[in-house]
Amino acid sequence: MSGEPVPLGLPGMPATPIAERRRSRQIQVGTVAVGGDAPVSVQSMT
C-alpha cells in the first residue's frame, strides 16, 4: 500500500453547496422541546 488517500467522490462533480437553515419556532411535545435551538430528539421503537 502506498499510504496515499483514495478519492471517493465522482470525478468532475462540484461539491453541493449547503443551504442556509431557516429559523423555526420551538414547541413542546409532552416534556420534550422540538424546533428552535432545542437539540435533536430521537425515539426508537425497537
Short mmCIF file of C-alpha atoms in Angstrom, two decimals:
data_model
loop_
_atom_site.label_atom_id
_atom_site.label_comp_id
_atom_site.label_asym_id
_atom_site.label_seq_id
_atom_site.Cartn_x
_atom_site.Cartn_y
_atom_site.Cartn_z
CA MET A 1 0.00 0.00 0.00
CA SER A 2 1.23 3.45 -0.86
CA GLY A 3 -0.41 5.27 2.08
CA GLU A 4 -1.93 7.90 -0.21
CA PRO A 5 -5.60 8.87 0.15
CA VAL A 6 -8.04 7.48 -2.39
CA PRO A 7 -10.66 9.96 -3.69
CA LEU A 8 -14.16 8.55 -3.19
CA GLY A 9 -16.19 11.26 -4.96
CA LEU A 10 -17.17 11.27 -8.59
CA PRO A 11 -14.58 12.99 -10.79
CA GLY A 12 -15.61 16.36 -12.18
CA MET A 13 -18.58 16.75 -9.83
CA PRO A 14 -18.57 20.02 -7.88
CA ALA A 15 -19.41 19.88 -4.19
CA THR A 16 -23.06 20.59 -3.43
CA PRO A 17 -23.43 23.86 -1.51
CA ILE A 18 -25.12 23.57 1.87
CA ALA A 19 -28.36 25.54 2.03
CA GLU A 20 -28.79 28.06 4.82
CA ARG A 21 -31.09 26.71 7.53
CA ARG A 22 -34.20 28.73 8.27
CA ARG A 23 -35.27 29.62 11.78
CA SER A 24 -38.04 27.57 13.36
CA ARG A 25 -40.04 28.17 16.48
CA GLN A 26 -39.71 25.87 19.48
CA ILE A 27 -42.71 23.87 20.72
CA GLN A 28 -43.21 21.30 23.46
CA VAL A 29 -44.27 17.73 22.63
CA GLY A 30 -45.09 16.40 26.06
CA THR A 31 -41.97 17.22 28.06
CA VAL A 32 -39.66 17.33 25.01
CA ALA A 33 -38.68 20.62 23.31
CA VAL A 34 -38.73 20.40 19.49
CA GLY A 35 -37.50 23.00 16.99
CA GLY A 36 -35.81 26.34 17.59
CA ASP A 37 -32.47 25.88 19.33
CA ALA A 38 -33.50 22.59 21.00
CA PRO A 39 -31.22 19.60 20.36
CA VAL A 40 -32.47 16.87 18.01
CA SER A 41 -34.52 14.25 19.89
CA VAL A 42 -34.86 10.69 18.59
CA GLN A 43 -37.12 7.95 19.92
CA SER A 44 -36.70 4.43 18.60
CA MET A 45 -39.45 1.82 18.58
CA THR A 46 -37.00 -1.09 18.59
#
